[in-house]
Amino acid sequence: MLKLEKVTIRFGGLTAVNEVDMEVPKGSIFGLIGPNGAGKTTLFNIISGVYAPTSGRVLFEEKEIQGIPPYKVNKLGIARTYQNINLFKQMTVLENVMVGCHTKTGAGLMSSILRTRRQRAEEKSVREKCLDILHFMQLDSKIDFKSRNLSYGEQRRLEIARALASEPKLLLLDEPAAGMNGREKEELSETIRRINEKGVTVLLVEHDMKLVMNVTHIICVLNYGKKIAFGEPADIQQNQEVIAAYLGDTRND
Amino acid sequence: MLNRLKEKKGLLIALAIITVVCGLMLKERYLALVLCFVCINIIAVTGLDILFGYTGQVSFGHAGYYAIGSYTSALLTLRLNLPPALAVIIAGFVSMLFGVIIAFPAAKLVKHFLSLLTIAFGQMVYIFIAVTVPLTNGTSGIVGIPHISIFGYTFSTNQSNFFLLLGVVILVFIAKKRIVDSRVGRAFIAIRENPHAANGMGINVRYYKILAFAVSAFLTGIAGALYAHLMGFISPDTFTASQSTLFMTMLLFGGIGSLVGPAIGSAILVATTELMQSFVSYQMLIYAIFILIVLFYLPNGVVGIIESLKESSRKQHTDKAVNNA
Ligand SMILES: Nc1ncnc2c1ncn2[C@@H]1O[C@H](COP(=O)(O)OP(=O)(O)OP(=O)(O)O)[C@@H](O)[C@H]1O
Ligand SMILES: [Mg+2]
């Protein structure tokens, strides 16, 4: 489904991602882990179009997508959440999710001013769809809250809800469990599994090893921008190089 | 359903205000003229609000669109003998075209660079109309601009113009509310709130910024055209940088990103300007005082106070409910 070929990006002298090859199989929950600064978020930014790689190719469903702007990547079927929560703070929870439907809808300026029948029907179906998603993400009770007034865990769930609204084929989750308590994390594992069961391929960046080992099918490990290991969770846990990378990492959070 | 109800309630309040005002006006020709100014400013400031309040793109050059609307409509009626009502609409589209032209470079800029570009635009328009004598008659201005007439009825008195302008204001309000509550409006607000995330959610940020500039310039251009036909006379003096500042002050004082903010801001500032007629040279100082009030006491304008009052009463309500339970 998603394939990276020798993807490299340099910021000045720093090579944040270094010749990474990776293939995310359709229908999987794919884990991307590594110590702080390993280049995980940068790789997400490359896949979602925020950065164009210095070299290498990114293929999504056999099509090259490197260098395509984010809004077009979203339309192709890749949605993401952000490590440093990027919600529309003054908008309500429902409105945030409705923005997520942008590429799946088409009403323009004139049809909105004239409130054409088609525009009204679209608005209605968008609203219903978003209410369903919010129900699925257990945010029903917060629909009219401004998103900035949500708790940390709720904001992370809203990020997922907003991403789901674009009906992605591939969902990129950047540390969705950060700042969550134990119970919230367990619910999150369950949610990720259920999203996956609906046919969405998930690429997950997460520092919580228990969650990662629990929920993912395959894991890729990055260190200093390089891929150092790849395999099933059980194998990764035994991998000497991975253990060394984590133990040797003095920049722990 | 709830939305419908709200809309109707707003309409009723508006009607009530109109009736009261009518009674007052019939005696006072001067008051009618002041109310006409208020309406024109509401339209112009609503244009600015779409761009700045909703999409988060600052503009200190809206007097430019106001001028383009004014001069286009004046020239179309005087030189080409177009009916004023048609000329006003064309003027809106011409202004819109300039909005789009400015938007192409502007959509790439943020913060002070965007401020500078919009200031430069306002200045360019001002200088153009002041020096291009063959077209605009330069600093002496254009006289004898006809009143608007529709179906043979000419809006020649201040009262009749007020009703005309009020009608336009209501149309503008409805259009604005519909835009804001739509996919397009959500895209505008998303760009204001977080352009990176908006882009990530599939919104073509550049396209929607250009669209916001277009709508904004259209409305402010229409306001300018209506001004020309109301006054019958225009000159560059009306379209200086301080006019841009005045629009911005009205918006900030009334409250950005709301339906009634521009109305409140326009009403208060027009009234103040009229009351201070004898201190015309202190005008900018007065605007500055309004800006200072906003900066220190009213970060969200007058609308902000209303909102926070509503919120606290709602809180009291829920607190009571909790206590009762
Ligand atoms: N725009 C940028 N310009 C310069 N350096 C950058 C930029 N973006 C990322 N980097 C650098 O690239 C490296 C990888 O950062 P990245 O955020 O991808 O790490 P990460 O694996 O997501 O870490 P964490 O687990 O802390 O989120 C870091 O050294 C970072 O400072
Ligand atoms: Mg990261």
Coordinates of C-alpha atoms and ligand atoms in Angstrom, one line a residue:
Chain A
M1 CA 0.0 0.0 0.0
L2 CA 2.7 2.5 1.1
K3 CA 6.3 2.0 0.0
L4 CA 9.3 4.1 0.7
E5 CA 12.4 3.7 -1.4
K6 CA 15.7 5.0 -0.2
V7 CA 14.0 8.1 1.3
T8 CA 16.5 10.7 2.6
I9 CA 16.0 14.2 3.9
R10 CA 18.6 16.6 5.0
F11 CA 18.2 19.8 7.0
G12 CA 21.4 21.6 6.5
G13 CA 24.1 19.3 7.8
L14 CA 21.7 17.0 9.6
T15 CA 20.4 13.9 7.8
A16 CA 17.1 13.4 9.7
V17 CA 16.0 10.4 7.5
N18 CA 18.7 8.4 5.9
E19 CA 18.0 6.0 2.9
V20 CA 14.9 4.4 4.5
D21 CA 13.3 1.5 2.7
M22 CA 10.0 0.5 4.1
E23 CA 6.8 -1.2 3.0
V24 CA 3.5 -0.9 4.8
P25 CA 1.2 -3.8 3.7
K26 CA -2.4 -3.1 3.1
G27 CA -4.7 -3.8 6.0
S28 CA -1.9 -3.9 8.6
I29 CA -1.2 -2.0 11.8
F30 CA 2.4 -1.0 11.2
G31 CA 4.5 0.3 14.1
L32 CA 7.2 2.9 13.6
I33 CA 9.4 3.3 16.7
G34 CA 12.8 4.7 17.7
P35 CA 14.4 6.9 20.3
N36 CA 13.7 10.7 20.4
G37 CA 14.9 12.5 17.4
A38 CA 15.1 9.3 15.3
G39 CA 13.2 10.9 12.5
K40 CA 9.8 9.3 12.9
T41 CA 7.8 12.6 12.7
T42 CA 10.0 13.7 9.9
L43 CA 9.1 10.6 8.0
F44 CA 5.4 11.3 8.7
N45 CA 5.9 14.8 7.3
I46 CA 7.5 13.3 4.2
I47 CA 4.7 10.9 3.6
S48 CA 2.0 13.5 4.2
G49 CA 3.6 16.0 1.9
V50 CA 4.8 18.6 4.4
Y51 CA 8.4 18.0 3.3
A52 CA 9.7 16.8 0.0
P53 CA 12.5 14.3 0.5
T54 CA 16.0 15.2 -0.6
S55 CA 16.1 12.0 -2.5
G56 CA 14.2 8.7 -2.8
R57 CA 10.6 7.8 -3.7
V58 CA 7.3 7.5 -1.8
L59 CA 4.8 5.3 -3.4
F60 CA 1.2 5.1 -2.4
E61 CA -0.9 2.5 -4.2
E62 CA 1.9 2.3 -6.8
K63 CA 1.8 6.1 -7.4
E64 CA 4.7 8.4 -6.7
I65 CA 3.5 10.9 -4.1
Q66 CA 6.7 12.5 -2.9
G67 CA 6.6 16.3 -3.1
I68 CA 2.9 16.5 -3.5
P69 CA 1.3 19.1 -1.2
P70 CA -0.4 17.9 1.9
Y71 CA -4.0 18.8 0.8
K72 CA -3.6 16.6 -2.2
V73 CA -2.1 13.7 -0.2
N74 CA -5.1 13.9 2.0
K75 CA -7.4 13.6 -1.0
L76 CA -5.5 10.6 -2.2
G77 CA -6.5 8.8 1.0
I78 CA -3.8 9.5 3.6
A79 CA -4.9 11.3 6.8
R80 CA -2.8 12.0 9.8
T81 CA -2.7 13.2 13.4
Y82 CA -0.1 15.4 14.9
Q83 CA 2.3 14.8 17.8
N84 CA 2.0 18.4 19.0
I85 CA -1.9 18.5 18.7
N86 CA -2.9 20.7 15.9
L87 CA -6.7 21.2 16.3
F88 CA -8.7 24.2 15.2
K89 CA -8.9 25.6 18.7
Q90 CA -11.8 28.0 18.4
M91 CA -14.0 25.6 16.5
T92 CA -16.3 23.2 18.2
V93 CA -15.6 19.5 18.4
L94 CA -18.2 18.8 15.7
E95 CA -16.8 21.6 13.4
N96 CA -13.3 20.2 13.7
V97 CA -14.5 16.8 12.4
M98 CA -16.6 18.5 9.7
V99 CA -13.5 20.2 8.4
G100 CA -12.0 16.7 8.1
C101 CA -14.8 15.9 5.5
H102 CA -13.5 18.6 3.2
T103 CA -12.2 16.4 0.4
K104 CA -15.3 14.2 0.5
T105 CA -17.6 17.1 -0.2
G106 CA -17.9 19.7 -2.9
A107 CA -20.1 22.6 -2.0
G108 CA -18.7 25.9 -3.3
L109 CA -19.2 29.5 -2.5
M110 CA -22.3 30.1 -4.7
S111 CA -24.2 27.0 -3.7
S112 CA -23.5 27.9 -0.1
I113 CA -24.9 31.4 -0.4
L114 CA -27.9 30.1 -2.4
R115 CA -28.3 27.2 0.0
T116 CA -29.1 24.9 -3.0
R117 CA -30.9 21.7 -2.2
R118 CA -27.8 19.7 -3.0
Q119 CA -25.7 21.8 -0.6
R120 CA -28.3 21.4 2.2
A121 CA -28.4 17.6 1.6
E122 CA -24.6 17.5 1.7
E123 CA -24.4 19.5 4.9
K124 CA -26.9 17.2 6.5
S125 CA -25.0 14.0 5.6
V126 CA -21.7 15.5 6.7
R127 CA -23.2 16.3 10.0
E128 CA -24.6 12.8 10.4
K129 CA -21.4 11.2 9.4
C130 CA -19.4 13.4 11.8
L131 CA -21.8 12.6 14.7
D132 CA -21.2 8.9 14.0
I133 CA -17.5 9.3 14.0
L134 CA -17.7 11.3 17.3
H135 CA -19.8 8.5 18.7
F136 CA -17.2 6.0 17.6
M137 CA -14.4 8.1 19.3
Q138 CA -16.5 8.5 22.4
L139 CA -16.8 12.2 22.1
D140 CA -20.6 12.5 21.8
S141 CA -20.9 14.4 25.0
K142 CA -18.5 17.1 23.9
I143 CA -19.9 18.0 20.4
D144 CA -20.5 21.7 21.2
F145 CA -17.4 22.2 23.2
K146 CA -14.6 24.4 21.8
S147 CA -11.8 22.0 21.1
R148 CA -9.4 23.9 23.2
N149 CA -11.5 23.2 26.2
L150 CA -11.1 19.4 25.9
S151 CA -8.8 17.4 28.1
Y152 CA -5.5 16.2 26.6
G153 CA -6.7 12.7 26.0
E154 CA -9.9 14.0 24.4
Q155 CA -7.9 16.3 22.1
R156 CA -5.9 13.3 20.9
R157 CA -9.1 11.4 20.2
L158 CA -10.5 14.4 18.4
E159 CA -7.4 14.4 16.2
I160 CA -8.2 10.9 15.2
A161 CA -11.8 11.6 14.6
R162 CA -10.9 14.5 12.3
A163 CA -8.5 12.3 10.4
L164 CA -11.2 9.6 10.0
A165 CA -13.6 12.1 8.6
S166 CA -11.6 12.1 5.3
E167 CA -12.2 8.4 5.0
P168 CA -8.6 7.6 4.7
K169 CA -7.1 4.3 3.4
L170 CA -4.0 5.0 5.3
L171 CA -4.1 6.6 8.8
L172 CA -0.9 8.0 10.3
L173 CA -0.9 8.4 14.0
D174 CA 1.9 10.3 15.6
E175 CA 2.1 9.4 19.3
P176 CA -1.6 9.2 19.9
A177 CA -1.2 8.0 23.4
A178 CA 1.1 10.8 24.6
G179 CA -0.3 12.3 27.8
M180 CA -3.0 9.6 28.2
N181 CA -3.5 7.6 31.4
G182 CA -3.5 3.9 31.6
R183 CA -7.2 3.4 31.0
E184 CA -7.3 5.8 28.1
K185 CA -4.3 3.9 26.5
E186 CA -6.2 0.7 26.7
E187 CA -9.2 2.2 25.1
L188 CA -7.0 3.6 22.4
S189 CA -5.5 0.2 21.6
E190 CA -9.1 -1.1 21.2
T191 CA -10.0 1.9 19.0
I192 CA -7.0 1.5 16.8
R193 CA -7.9 -2.2 16.3
R194 CA -11.5 -1.3 15.5
I195 CA -10.4 1.3 12.9
N196 CA -8.1 -1.3 11.4
E197 CA -11.0 -3.8 11.3
K198 CA -12.9 -1.3 9.2
G199 CA -10.2 -1.8 6.5
V200 CA -8.0 1.2 7.3
T201 CA -4.3 0.6 7.2
V202 CA -2.6 2.2 10.2
L203 CA 0.9 3.5 10.6
L204 CA 1.6 4.2 14.2
V205 CA 4.4 6.1 15.9
E206 CA 4.3 5.6 19.6
H207 CA 6.8 5.5 22.5
D208 CA 4.6 3.4 24.8
M209 CA 6.1 -0.1 24.1
K210 CA 3.3 -2.0 25.7
L211 CA 0.8 -0.4 23.4
V212 CA 3.0 -0.8 20.3
M213 CA 3.8 -4.5 21.0
N214 CA 0.1 -5.1 21.8
V215 CA -1.5 -3.6 18.8
T216 CA 0.9 -3.7 15.8
H217 CA 1.4 -6.5 13.3
I218 CA 4.8 -5.3 12.1
I219 CA 7.4 -2.9 13.4
C220 CA 10.1 -0.8 11.8
V221 CA 12.7 0.7 14.1
L222 CA 14.5 3.9 13.2
N223 CA 17.6 5.3 14.9
Y224 CA 19.4 8.5 13.8
G225 CA 17.3 8.5 10.7
K226 CA 18.3 5.0 9.7
K227 CA 16.2 1.8 9.7
I228 CA 17.9 -0.6 12.1
A229 CA 15.3 -3.3 12.4
F230 CA 12.1 -4.6 10.9
G231 CA 9.9 -7.5 11.9
E232 CA 7.2 -8.8 14.1
P233 CA 6.8 -7.4 17.6
A234 CA 8.2 -10.5 19.3
D235 CA 11.3 -10.4 17.2
I236 CA 11.8 -6.7 17.6
Q237 CA 11.8 -7.2 21.4
Q238 CA 14.6 -9.6 21.1
N239 CA 16.7 -7.6 18.6
Q240 CA 20.1 -6.7 20.1
E241 CA 20.6 -3.6 18.0
V242 CA 17.2 -2.3 19.0
I243 CA 17.8 -2.9 22.7
A244 CA 21.2 -1.2 22.4
A245 CA 19.7 1.8 20.6
Y246 CA 17.1 2.3 23.3
L247 CA 19.5 1.6 26.2
G248 CA 22.2 3.8 24.7
D249 CA 19.8 6.6 24.1
T250 CA 20.7 9.3 26.6
R251 CA 18.0 11.7 25.3
N252 CA 15.2 9.7 26.9
D253 CA 12.0 11.6 27.6
Chain B
M1 CA -34.2 23.4 13.4
L2 CA -32.5 25.3 16.2
N3 CA -30.6 27.2 13.6
R4 CA -33.8 28.2 11.8
L5 CA -35.2 29.4 15.1
K6 CA -32.2 31.5 15.8
E7 CA -32.3 33.0 12.4
K8 CA -35.9 34.0 12.8
K9 CA -35.2 35.5 16.2
G10 CA -32.5 37.6 14.7
L11 CA -34.8 38.7 12.0
L12 CA -37.5 39.7 14.4
I13 CA -35.0 41.8 16.5
A14 CA -33.8 43.5 13.3
L15 CA -37.4 44.3 12.3
A16 CA -38.1 45.8 15.7
I17 CA -35.0 48.0 15.4
I18 CA -36.0 49.1 12.0
T19 CA -39.5 50.1 13.1
V20 CA -38.1 52.2 16.0
V21 CA -35.6 53.8 13.7
C22 CA -38.1 54.7 11.1
G23 CA -40.2 56.6 13.5
L24 CA -37.1 58.6 14.5
M25 CA -35.9 59.2 11.1
L26 CA -38.9 60.6 9.3
K27 CA -38.3 63.9 11.2
E28 CA -34.6 63.9 11.1
R29 CA -32.9 64.1 7.6
Y30 CA -29.5 64.3 9.2
L31 CA -30.1 61.2 11.3
A32 CA -31.1 59.4 8.1
L33 CA -27.9 60.3 6.5
V34 CA -25.8 59.1 9.5
L35 CA -27.7 55.8 9.4
C36 CA -26.9 55.5 5.7
F37 CA -23.2 55.9 6.6
V38 CA -23.6 53.2 9.3
C39 CA -25.1 50.8 6.7
I40 CA -22.3 51.5 4.1
N41 CA -19.7 50.9 6.8
I42 CA -21.3 47.7 7.9
I43 CA -21.1 46.3 4.4
A44 CA -17.4 47.4 4.0
V45 CA -16.4 46.1 7.4
T46 CA -18.3 42.8 6.9
G47 CA -16.0 42.4 3.8
L48 CA -13.0 43.0 6.0
D49 CA -14.3 40.6 8.6
I50 CA -14.6 37.7 6.0
L51 CA -10.9 38.2 5.3
F52 CA -9.5 39.2 8.6
G53 CA -12.0 37.9 11.2
Y54 CA -12.7 34.6 9.6
T55 CA -9.7 33.7 7.4
G56 CA -7.1 35.4 9.6
Q57 CA -5.5 37.4 6.7
V58 CA -4.9 41.0 7.8
S59 CA -5.5 44.0 5.5
F60 CA -4.7 47.6 6.1
G61 CA -5.6 48.5 2.6
H62 CA -9.3 48.1 2.4
A63 CA -9.8 51.7 1.5
G64 CA -8.3 50.6 -1.8
Y65 CA -11.3 48.3 -2.6
Y66 CA -13.7 50.9 -1.3
A67 CA -12.1 53.5 -3.7
I68 CA -12.2 51.0 -6.7
G69 CA -15.8 50.3 -6.0
S70 CA -16.6 54.0 -5.8
Y71 CA -14.8 55.2 -8.8
T72 CA -15.8 52.3 -11.0
S73 CA -19.5 52.8 -10.3
A74 CA -19.2 56.6 -10.7
L75 CA -17.4 56.4 -14.0
L76 CA -19.7 53.6 -15.3
T77 CA -22.7 55.8 -14.7
L78 CA -21.3 59.1 -15.8
R79 CA -19.2 58.0 -18.8
L80 CA -21.0 54.9 -20.1
N81 CA -24.5 55.9 -18.9
L82 CA -25.0 52.6 -17.2
P83 CA -27.9 52.4 -14.7
P84 CA -26.4 53.0 -11.2
A85 CA -27.9 49.7 -9.8
L86 CA -26.1 47.7 -12.5
A87 CA -22.9 49.8 -12.1
V88 CA -22.8 49.1 -8.4
I89 CA -22.8 45.3 -9.1
I90 CA -20.1 45.6 -11.8
A91 CA -18.1 47.8 -9.4
G92 CA -18.3 45.0 -6.9
F93 CA -16.8 42.5 -9.4
V94 CA -14.1 44.9 -10.5
S95 CA -13.1 45.4 -6.9
M96 CA -13.2 41.6 -6.6
L97 CA -10.8 41.3 -9.5
F98 CA -8.3 43.5 -7.7
G99 CA -8.8 41.4 -4.6
V100 CA -7.8 38.3 -6.5
I101 CA -4.8 40.0 -8.1
I102 CA -3.6 41.1 -4.6
A103 CA -4.3 37.7 -3.2
F104 CA -1.9 35.9 -5.5
P105 CA 1.2 37.5 -3.8
A106 CA -0.6 37.9 -0.5
A107 CA -1.5 34.3 -0.1
K108 CA 2.1 33.5 0.3
L109 CA 2.8 36.1 2.9
V110 CA 2.1 36.2 6.7
K111 CA 2.1 38.8 9.4
H112 CA 4.1 41.9 8.8
F113 CA 4.8 41.1 5.2
L114 CA 1.1 40.8 4.5
S115 CA 0.5 44.0 6.4
L116 CA 3.0 45.8 4.3
L117 CA 1.6 44.5 1.1
T118 CA -1.9 45.6 1.9
I119 CA -0.8 49.0 3.1
A120 CA 1.1 49.4 -0.2
F121 CA -2.0 48.4 -2.1
G122 CA -4.1 51.0 -0.4
Q123 CA -1.5 53.7 -1.0
M124 CA -1.2 52.7 -4.7
V125 CA -4.9 53.0 -5.3
Y126 CA -5.0 56.3 -3.5
I127 CA -2.2 57.8 -5.5
F128 CA -3.6 56.4 -8.7
I129 CA -6.9 58.1 -8.2
A130 CA -5.3 61.3 -7.0
V131 CA -3.0 61.8 -10.0
T132 CA -4.8 60.2 -12.9
V133 CA -6.7 63.4 -13.7
P134 CA -8.1 62.4 -17.1
L135 CA -9.9 59.4 -15.6
T136 CA -10.6 60.4 -12.1
N137 CA -10.5 64.2 -12.2
G138 CA -7.7 64.0 -9.6
T139 CA -8.0 65.7 -6.3
S140 CA -11.0 67.8 -7.3
G141 CA -13.0 64.6 -7.4
I142 CA -16.1 63.6 -9.4
V143 CA -19.4 65.4 -9.0
G144 CA -22.9 64.7 -10.2
I145 CA -23.0 61.0 -9.6
P146 CA -26.6 60.0 -10.0
H147 CA -28.7 58.4 -7.3
I148 CA -29.6 54.7 -7.6
S149 CA -33.0 54.0 -9.2
I150 CA -34.7 50.7 -9.4
F151 CA -37.8 50.1 -11.6
G152 CA -38.2 53.8 -12.2
Y153 CA -38.0 54.7 -8.5
T154 CA -35.1 57.0 -7.7
F155 CA -33.6 56.8 -4.2
S156 CA -33.0 60.6 -3.9
T157 CA -33.8 61.3 -0.3
N158 CA -31.8 60.2 2.7
Q159 CA -34.7 58.2 4.1
S160 CA -35.3 56.2 0.9
N161 CA -31.5 55.6 0.6
F162 CA -31.5 54.3 4.2
F163 CA -34.2 51.7 3.3
L164 CA -32.3 50.7 0.3
L165 CA -29.0 50.3 2.2
L166 CA -30.7 48.5 5.0
G167 CA -32.0 46.0 2.5
V168 CA -28.5 45.5 1.2
V169 CA -27.1 45.1 4.7
I170 CA -29.7 42.4 5.4
L171 CA -28.8 40.6 2.2
V172 CA -25.1 40.8 3.1
F173 CA -25.8 39.4 6.6
I174 CA -27.7 36.5 5.2
A175 CA -25.0 35.7 2.7
K176 CA -22.3 36.0 5.3
K177 CA -24.1 33.7 7.7
R178 CA -24.6 31.2 5.0
I179 CA -21.0 31.3 4.0
V180 CA -19.8 31.0 7.5
D181 CA -21.9 28.0 8.2
S182 CA -20.8 26.1 5.1
R183 CA -17.9 24.0 3.9
V184 CA -16.3 27.2 2.5
G185 CA -16.7 29.0 5.8
R186 CA -15.2 26.1 7.8
A187 CA -12.3 26.1 5.4
F188 CA -11.8 29.9 6.0
I189 CA -11.9 29.4 9.8
A190 CA -9.6 26.4 9.7
I191 CA -7.0 28.4 7.8
R192 CA -7.3 31.1 10.5
E193 CA -7.0 28.6 13.3
N194 CA -4.2 26.5 11.9
P195 CA -3.1 26.7 8.3
H196 CA -0.8 23.7 8.6
A197 CA -3.6 21.4 9.9
A198 CA -6.0 22.9 7.3
N199 CA -3.6 21.9 4.6
G200 CA -3.2 18.5 6.1
M201 CA -7.0 18.0 6.2
G202 CA -7.3 18.5 2.5
I203 CA -7.9 22.2 2.2
N204 CA -6.1 24.0 -0.6
V205 CA -5.1 26.9 1.6
R206 CA -4.0 29.1 -1.3
Y207 CA -7.2 28.7 -3.1
Y208 CA -9.4 29.6 -0.1
K209 CA -7.2 32.6 0.8
I210 CA -7.7 33.9 -2.7
L211 CA -11.5 33.2 -2.4
A212 CA -11.6 35.1 0.9
F213 CA -9.8 38.1 -0.7
A214 CA -12.3 38.0 -3.6
V215 CA -15.4 37.9 -1.3
S216 CA -13.9 40.6 0.9
A217 CA -13.0 42.9 -1.9
F218 CA -16.4 42.4 -3.5
L219 CA -18.3 43.5 -0.4
T220 CA -16.1 46.5 0.3
G221 CA -16.2 47.5 -3.3
I222 CA -20.0 47.4 -3.3
A223 CA -19.9 49.5 -0.2
G224 CA -17.8 52.1 -2.0
A225 CA -20.1 52.1 -5.0
L226 CA -23.1 52.7 -2.7
Y227 CA -21.3 55.5 -1.0
A228 CA -20.6 57.2 -4.4
H229 CA -24.3 57.1 -5.4
L230 CA -25.5 58.2 -1.9
M231 CA -23.2 61.3 -1.8
G232 CA -23.2 62.2 -5.5
F233 CA -19.6 63.3 -5.0
I234 CA -16.3 61.5 -4.4
S235 CA -12.7 62.6 -4.1
P236 CA -9.5 60.9 -3.0
D237 CA -9.8 62.5 0.4
T238 CA -12.3 59.7 1.4
F239 CA -9.9 56.9 0.4
T240 CA -6.8 57.6 2.4
A241 CA -4.9 55.2 4.7
S242 CA -7.0 56.5 7.6
Q243 CA -10.1 55.1 6.0
S244 CA -8.4 51.7 6.0
T245 CA -7.5 52.2 9.6
L246 CA -11.1 53.3 10.4
F247 CA -12.5 50.0 8.9
M248 CA -10.0 48.0 10.9
T249 CA -10.9 50.0 14.1
M250 CA -14.6 49.4 13.5
L251 CA -14.0 45.7 13.1
L252 CA -11.7 45.3 16.1
F253 CA -14.0 47.4 18.3
G254 CA -17.2 45.7 17.3
G255 CA -15.5 42.2 17.4
I256 CA -14.0 40.1 14.7
G257 CA -15.4 36.8 13.4
S258 CA -19.0 37.5 14.2
L259 CA -22.2 38.6 12.5
V260 CA -23.0 41.6 14.7
G261 CA -19.5 42.8 15.4
P262 CA -19.2 44.9 12.2
A263 CA -22.6 46.4 12.9
I264 CA -21.8 47.5 16.4
G265 CA -18.3 48.7 15.4
S266 CA -19.7 50.7 12.5
A267 CA -22.5 52.2 14.5
I268 CA -20.3 53.3 17.4
L269 CA -17.5 54.7 15.3
V270 CA -19.8 56.5 12.8
A271 CA -21.7 58.0 15.7
T272 CA -18.4 59.1 17.4
T273 CA -17.1 60.6 14.2
E274 CA -20.3 62.6 13.7
L275 CA -20.4 63.8 17.3
M276 CA -16.8 64.9 17.0
Q277 CA -17.3 66.8 13.7
S278 CA -15.8 69.9 15.2
F279 CA -12.6 68.1 16.1
V280 CA -12.0 66.6 12.7
S281 CA -8.3 67.1 13.0
Y282 CA -8.2 64.8 16.0
Q283 CA -10.0 62.0 14.1
M284 CA -6.9 59.7 14.0
L285 CA -6.3 60.3 17.7
I286 CA -9.9 59.2 18.4
Y287 CA -9.4 56.0 16.4
A288 CA -6.2 55.4 18.3
I289 CA -8.1 55.7 21.6
F290 CA -10.6 53.1 20.4
I291 CA -7.7 50.8 19.4
L292 CA -6.2 51.2 22.8
I293 CA -9.5 50.4 24.5
V294 CA -9.6 47.2 22.4
L295 CA -6.0 46.3 23.2
F296 CA -6.3 46.7 26.9
Y297 CA -10.0 46.1 27.8
L298 CA -11.8 44.5 24.9
P299 CA -9.6 41.9 23.2
N300 CA -12.7 40.4 21.5
G301 CA -14.5 43.7 21.0
V302 CA -18.0 44.6 22.2
V303 CA -19.2 41.2 20.9
G304 CA -16.6 39.6 23.3
I305 CA -18.4 41.2 26.3
I306 CA -21.8 40.0 25.1
E307 CA -20.4 36.5 24.6
S308 CA -18.8 36.3 28.0
L309 CA -22.0 37.6 29.6
K310 CA -23.9 34.8 27.8
E311 CA -21.3 32.3 28.9
S312 CA -21.4 33.3 32.6
S313 CA -25.2 33.2 32.6
R314 CA -25.2 29.8 31.0
K315 CA -22.7 28.7 33.7
Q316 CA -24.9 30.0 36.4
H317 CA -27.7 28.1 34.8
T318 CA -25.9 24.8 34.8
D319 CA -24.5 25.4 38.3
K320 CA -28.1 25.9 39.5
A321 CA -29.1 22.7 37.8
V322 CA -26.3 20.9 39.4
N323 CA -27.2 22.3 42.9
N324 CA -30.8 21.3 42.4
A325 CA -29.9 17.8 41.5
Ligands
LIG1 N1 12.3 21.4 9.9 C1 13.4 20.9 10.4 N2 14.6 21.6 10.3 C2 15.7 21.2 10.9 N3 15.8 20.0 11.6 C3 14.7 19.3 11.8 C4 13.4 19.7 11.2 N4 12.5 18.8 11.5 C5 13.1 17.8 12.2 N5 14.4 18.1 12.4 C6 15.4 17.3 13.1 O1 15.3 16.0 12.6 C7 15.5 15.1 13.7 C8 14.4 14.1 13.7 O2 13.3 14.7 14.3 P1 11.9 14.0 14.4 O3 11.0 15.1 15.0 O4 11.5 13.4 13.2 O5 12.2 12.9 15.5 P2 11.1 11.9 16.2 O6 11.6 10.6 15.9 O7 9.8 12.2 15.8 O8 11.4 12.2 17.7 P3 10.3 12.3 18.9 O9 10.2 10.8 19.4 O10 11.0 13.1 19.9 O11 9.0 12.8 18.4 C9 15.7 15.9 14.9 O12 17.1 16.0 15.2 C10 15.1 17.2 14.6 O13 15.7 18.2 15.3
MG2 MG 8.1 12.9 16.7

